[in-house]
């Protein structure tokens, strides 16, 4: 059981800045995110696109914003629990118990939900047995490239992820790239490179085909492909990788007894608390009259929710408003001033 002052659900920009706001007032937080990386929509959906409305930063990409937010919270040495979805939230006598889908447990007096549009989940194969082989023979992300070294792998998908991984794996494995359409929709230079690699026999392309069946008992031996004209093929393979993009699901958040309004969580604008004491919602996932789904609004919401968390985390202390410019305590926490 990991004990902390605040459990933050979501490592998007709003969750990240809230770590800072909690940190400067002396509260410890842990962050859980379902994705394998930090940054939420900024990293998953538009890492290279410029953002023009972050206060005092005339222009920065989703990736730079995430890097800067991480730099800003460095002093707090926060633990990130990635690839884990918060599954269950229940009230215990000494706080909220939070359980992830990997059976990790947290106990905290406060939860801040900064879950954006819900958890990002990979779009999956809809073929019999595909669930049974998930994370054994079928994968939707790559954690360790070397796991696939010298193996036969079938990569499905027509976008950038599928093409990039096909190019990468063609250096260390026997790759077949399969797509349901004849044309790929990835970047032009990747499509050209894929065609070049096929000419050089460094990978094989099969289009237009979809996965139709999976053969094997404990491990995959072969797969069946089919196209709209009814043409079929059988390929022996060790592993299958699917890159069909992500879908956003509100997911388990809907089951925690919180009031919901069109897949968002109503909060009050005084401290962004939900209908449950000690559970706050900020960023894209919260709603209130006038809500703007902008990063800058989320930063403000995080600042207020953080102060409200103080009450439950330090019931015997009084919260005192301070400026970072002049507060010795805050500067010590930020590591910019040495204690006497
Ligand atoms: C193309 C595009 C361009 C944009 N441009 C701008 C712009 O110019 N300016 C601007 O201000 N905004 C812009 N936005 C909107 C901005 O990205 C969002 O307002 C912002 O990302 C919201 O941040 P967040 O931290 O609330 O949520 P998110 O960034 O969505 O992060 C939420 C995180 O929570 C995780 N999560 C959810 N549920 C769970 C769970 N149960 N367990 C574990 N993890 C969970 C998700 O995996 C996700 O990583 C843009 C959005 C898009 C799509």
XYZ file of C-alpha atoms and ligand atoms in Angstrom:
393
model
C 0.000 0.000 0.000
C 1.479 3.346 -1.064
C 0.470 6.211 1.210
C 0.455 9.748 -0.095
C -1.240 13.106 0.493
C -2.807 13.207 -2.970
C -3.254 10.615 -5.684
C -3.423 12.282 -9.095
C -5.158 10.371 -11.873
C -3.745 11.524 -15.210
C -0.282 12.725 -16.242
C -1.560 15.255 -18.780
C -0.489 18.918 -18.559
C -3.041 19.651 -15.848
C -2.020 16.715 -13.631
C 1.633 17.711 -14.041
C 1.169 21.341 -13.034
C -0.903 20.234 -10.058
C 2.077 18.207 -8.792
C 3.869 21.571 -8.654
C 1.050 23.346 -6.878
C 0.859 20.584 -4.284
C 4.635 20.435 -3.954
C 5.140 24.112 -3.145
C 2.621 23.915 -0.295
C 4.360 20.835 1.073
C 2.039 18.063 -0.120
C 3.306 14.828 -1.647
C 1.581 13.312 -4.653
C 1.790 10.159 -6.766
C 0.609 10.127 -10.379
C -1.034 7.234 -12.233
C -1.591 7.202 -16.002
C -2.856 4.548 -18.317
C -0.505 5.631 -21.090
C 3.113 4.497 -21.360
C 4.298 8.106 -21.427
C 3.796 11.388 -19.611
C 1.968 14.328 -21.234
C -1.647 13.286 -21.940
C -3.191 14.679 -25.130
C -0.189 16.986 -25.742
C 2.124 14.014 -26.201
C -0.294 11.440 -27.542
C -2.216 13.584 -30.019
C -0.088 16.592 -31.002
C 3.548 16.398 -29.822
C 4.853 18.441 -32.795
C 2.029 20.958 -33.131
C 2.633 24.466 -31.798
C 0.446 25.817 -28.979
C 0.052 29.602 -28.870
C -1.994 30.235 -25.726
C 0.075 29.152 -22.758
C 0.560 32.296 -20.651
C 3.988 33.893 -21.164
C 5.062 31.237 -23.686
C 4.327 32.705 -27.143
C 4.786 29.360 -28.892
C 5.686 25.828 -27.860
C 4.904 22.304 -29.026
C 2.995 19.709 -26.995
C 6.301 17.962 -26.413
C 8.135 21.087 -25.213
C 5.288 21.996 -22.890
C 5.449 18.529 -21.327
C 9.255 18.722 -20.975
C 9.010 22.119 -19.298
C 6.283 20.972 -16.922
C 8.450 17.993 -15.973
C 11.428 20.289 -15.426
C 9.301 22.492 -13.165
C 8.283 19.566 -10.928
C 11.740 17.973 -10.756
C 12.354 19.187 -7.155
C 9.413 17.115 -5.911
C 10.804 13.762 -7.149
C 7.312 12.528 -7.959
C 6.619 8.868 -8.663
C 4.792 8.174 -11.929
C 2.941 4.881 -12.289
C 2.575 4.549 -16.045
C 0.744 1.862 -18.015
C -1.665 1.583 -15.097
C -5.315 2.473 -15.100
C -7.006 3.484 -11.875
C -9.727 0.918 -11.615
C -11.383 1.144 -8.190
C -11.857 3.880 -5.651
C -13.358 3.093 -2.258
C -13.767 4.933 1.031
C -11.812 3.527 3.988
C -11.875 4.978 7.480
C -8.423 6.582 7.035
C -8.876 7.899 3.492
C -9.538 6.840 -0.071
C -8.246 3.483 -1.250
C -7.284 3.481 -4.896
C -6.583 0.308 -6.843
C -5.067 0.047 -10.331
C -5.644 -2.644 -12.939
C -2.160 -3.961 -12.033
C -3.305 -4.434 -8.429
C -1.276 -1.557 -7.035
C -2.951 0.031 -4.002
C -2.748 3.591 -2.740
C -4.189 5.209 0.367
C -4.720 8.977 0.287
C -6.969 11.546 1.957
C -7.364 13.253 -1.438
C -7.767 12.196 -5.052
C -7.428 14.654 -7.920
C -8.910 13.374 -11.152
C -7.107 15.027 -14.076
C -8.238 12.331 -16.466
C -8.892 14.482 -19.544
C -11.292 12.718 -21.857
C -10.776 9.442 -20.027
C -8.091 6.869 -20.465
C -6.530 6.352 -23.852
C -6.842 2.737 -24.901
C -5.528 1.041 -28.018
C -8.090 0.038 -30.621
C -7.971 -3.756 -30.652
C -8.512 -6.705 -32.994
C -12.082 -7.997 -33.045
C -11.180 -11.583 -33.897
C -11.886 -14.741 -31.910
C -9.104 -15.567 -29.420
C -7.383 -12.200 -29.837
C -8.063 -11.386 -26.182
C -6.613 -14.711 -25.035
C -3.294 -13.942 -26.729
C -3.098 -10.314 -25.621
C 0.339 -9.486 -24.194
C 1.501 -13.019 -25.007
C 1.348 -13.172 -28.784
C -0.630 -10.046 -29.622
C 0.639 -6.594 -28.658
C -0.664 -3.051 -29.107
C 2.503 -1.282 -27.942
C 6.198 -2.072 -27.799
C 7.940 -1.987 -24.436
C 11.192 -3.723 -25.337
C 12.135 -3.877 -28.977
C 14.674 -6.667 -28.362
C 11.905 -9.021 -27.248
C 11.054 -9.353 -30.966
C 14.651 -9.802 -32.210
C 15.019 -12.521 -34.912
C 11.289 -13.390 -34.670
C 8.607 -13.495 -37.326
C 6.226 -10.620 -36.705
C 3.086 -9.425 -38.446
C 2.387 -5.712 -38.063
C -1.166 -4.483 -38.746
C -2.114 -0.884 -39.488
C -1.678 1.829 -42.091
C -0.764 4.915 -40.057
C 2.496 6.316 -38.766
C 2.895 3.960 -35.796
C 2.502 0.841 -37.941
C 4.909 2.170 -40.600
C 7.500 3.411 -38.088
C 7.561 0.083 -36.268
C 7.681 -1.886 -39.533
C 10.733 0.173 -40.569
C 12.364 -0.221 -37.160
C 11.705 -3.965 -36.867
C 12.856 -4.659 -40.440
C 16.390 -4.163 -39.013
C 16.107 -6.961 -36.435
C 13.163 -9.228 -37.309
C 11.268 -10.817 -40.203
C 8.408 -8.383 -40.794
C 5.132 -8.642 -42.689
C 3.177 -5.376 -42.829
C -0.569 -5.853 -43.317
C -3.166 -3.167 -43.972
C -6.849 -3.365 -44.844
C -6.480 -0.754 -47.619
C -4.080 -0.630 -50.556
C -2.823 2.836 -49.591
C -1.036 3.646 -46.344
C -1.945 6.885 -44.579
C 1.378 7.459 -42.794
C 3.910 10.182 -43.657
C 4.979 10.216 -47.319
C 8.659 9.606 -46.577
C 7.743 6.548 -44.434
C 5.542 5.133 -47.207
C 8.418 5.549 -49.691
C 10.859 3.897 -47.305
C 8.494 0.963 -46.746
C 8.209 0.426 -50.516
C 11.988 0.607 -50.839
C 12.437 -1.952 -48.020
C 9.988 -4.282 -49.763
C 11.995 -4.022 -53.012
C 15.124 -4.910 -51.049
C 13.302 -7.940 -49.513
C 13.743 -6.474 -46.040
C 10.033 -6.734 -45.327
C 6.872 -8.048 -46.939
C 3.667 -6.063 -47.563
C 0.187 -7.602 -47.724
C -2.681 -5.314 -48.729
C -5.655 -5.098 -48.667
C -5.996 -7.662 -45.899
C -7.407 -7.960 -42.389
C -6.811 -10.451 -39.609
C -9.385 -13.221 -39.847
C -8.212 -15.994 -37.519
C -5.494 -16.974 -35.086
C -4.027 -20.484 -34.807
C -2.220 -21.786 -31.749
C -2.787 -23.152 -28.268
C -0.447 -21.473 -25.793
C 1.367 -19.448 -28.399
C 0.495 -18.180 -31.848
C 1.610 -20.474 -34.670
C -0.063 -18.826 -37.642
C -2.725 -16.324 -38.621
C -5.341 -16.261 -41.333
C -5.894 -13.150 -43.458
C -8.918 -12.252 -45.512
C -9.884 -9.395 -47.797
C -13.217 -7.980 -48.942
C -13.131 -10.076 -52.112
C -12.965 -13.192 -49.924
C -9.344 -13.931 -50.775
C -7.560 -15.695 -47.894
C -3.941 -16.314 -46.921
C -2.219 -18.121 -44.055
C 1.028 -16.805 -42.575
C 3.155 -18.515 -39.936
C 4.223 -16.000 -37.315
C 5.515 -15.683 -33.757
C 3.917 -12.380 -32.859
C 1.192 -10.013 -34.030
C 1.344 -6.261 -33.457
C -1.687 -4.016 -33.998
C -1.410 -0.232 -34.402
C -4.894 1.108 -35.063
C -4.736 4.285 -33.025
C -6.263 5.042 -29.669
C -9.775 5.459 -28.411
C -10.660 7.518 -25.382
C -12.850 5.902 -22.788
C -14.179 7.439 -19.614
C -13.689 3.894 -18.363
C -13.793 3.057 -14.672
C -14.221 6.724 -13.585
C -17.919 6.275 -14.382
C -18.219 3.640 -11.647
C -16.958 5.551 -8.616
C -20.294 7.045 -7.580
C -19.448 10.518 -8.863
C -22.086 12.732 -10.429
C -21.590 12.786 -14.187
C -22.803 15.135 -16.896
C -22.182 14.128 -20.512
C -19.025 12.151 -19.625
C -17.636 14.981 -17.496
C -17.633 15.492 -13.720
C -19.486 18.505 -12.287
C -17.458 20.413 -9.687
C -17.827 23.581 -7.662
C -15.594 26.451 -8.745
C -14.458 27.275 -5.230
C -12.153 24.271 -4.903
C -13.074 21.893 -7.764
C -14.405 19.240 -5.419
C -16.852 16.694 -6.828
C -19.908 15.394 -4.989
C -17.509 13.318 -2.814
C -15.420 14.983 -0.133
C -11.721 14.626 -0.922
C -12.256 13.820 -4.608
C -11.507 16.707 -6.953
C -11.760 16.917 -10.744
C -9.756 19.356 -12.876
C -8.815 19.888 -16.524
C -10.848 18.590 -19.449
C -12.730 16.056 -17.325
C -14.483 18.604 -15.102
C -17.442 20.765 -15.919
C -18.997 23.917 -14.431
C -20.777 26.928 -15.908
C -18.373 28.652 -18.280
C -15.803 25.833 -18.381
C -13.170 26.235 -21.124
C -11.350 23.103 -22.196
C -7.986 24.848 -22.281
C -4.707 24.027 -20.611
C -4.556 27.405 -18.888
C -7.969 26.836 -17.252
C -6.741 23.460 -15.992
C -3.705 25.098 -14.388
C -5.951 27.457 -12.408
C -8.246 24.596 -11.377
C -5.226 22.585 -10.182
C -3.961 25.500 -8.087
C -7.264 25.769 -6.227
C -7.796 22.035 -5.812
C -4.268 21.693 -4.403
C -4.992 24.245 -1.650
C -8.239 22.427 -0.818
C -6.336 19.131 -0.454
C -4.250 20.713 2.313
C -7.206 20.684 4.689
C -7.664 16.908 4.588
C -3.971 16.067 4.334
C -2.915 18.334 7.264
C -6.045 18.589 9.417
C -4.097 20.030 12.350
C -2.374 22.793 10.411
C -3.642 26.037 8.973
C -2.956 26.750 5.336
C -1.214 30.100 4.832
C -1.234 31.812 1.460
C 2.299 32.650 0.284
C 4.084 33.839 -2.880
C 6.923 31.800 -4.381
C 8.874 35.049 -4.802
C 9.033 35.672 -1.075
C 8.204 32.396 0.723
C 11.248 30.771 2.317
C 9.307 27.509 2.758
C 8.298 27.330 -0.877
C 11.789 28.173 -2.053
C 13.246 25.440 0.145
C 10.786 22.933 -1.310
C 11.785 24.075 -4.783
C 15.442 23.672 -3.850
C 16.236 27.265 -4.792
C 17.138 28.406 -1.274
C 19.334 26.506 1.204
C 17.900 26.072 4.714
C 19.776 27.984 7.419
C -5.188 18.588 -31.614
C -5.382 19.336 -30.306
C -4.899 20.627 -30.183
C -5.066 21.332 -28.991
N -4.580 22.601 -28.887
C -4.697 23.283 -27.726
C -4.198 24.622 -27.597
O -3.677 25.199 -28.547
N -4.340 25.226 -26.388
C -4.945 24.633 -25.299
O -5.003 25.239 -24.228
N -5.457 23.380 -25.422
C -5.346 22.703 -26.598
N -5.883 21.434 -26.707
C -6.612 20.871 -25.557
C -5.629 20.396 -24.483
O -4.745 19.422 -25.031
C -6.422 19.786 -23.328
O -7.218 20.820 -22.779
C -5.454 19.259 -22.254
O -4.651 18.208 -22.742
C -6.239 18.771 -21.059
O -5.315 18.338 -20.134
P -5.695 17.289 -19.005
O -4.419 17.114 -18.201
O -6.937 17.713 -18.346
O -6.060 15.930 -19.774
P -5.297 15.025 -20.836
O -4.227 15.764 -21.539
O -6.370 14.414 -21.653
O -4.621 13.893 -19.937
C -5.421 13.022 -19.193
C -4.639 11.764 -18.863
O -5.398 10.988 -17.927
C -5.214 9.621 -18.201
N -6.331 8.862 -17.600
C -7.657 9.022 -17.777
N -8.367 8.149 -17.033
C -7.443 7.399 -16.362
C -7.540 6.310 -15.431
N -8.714 5.807 -15.004
N -6.377 5.791 -14.965
C -5.168 6.270 -15.369
N -5.038 7.305 -16.237
C -6.147 7.848 -16.729
C -5.171 9.558 -19.744
O -4.492 8.399 -20.182
C -4.408 10.857 -20.092
O -3.024 10.659 -20.270
C -5.731 20.720 -27.893
C -6.225 19.408 -28.024
C -6.054 18.709 -29.205
C -6.596 17.312 -29.332
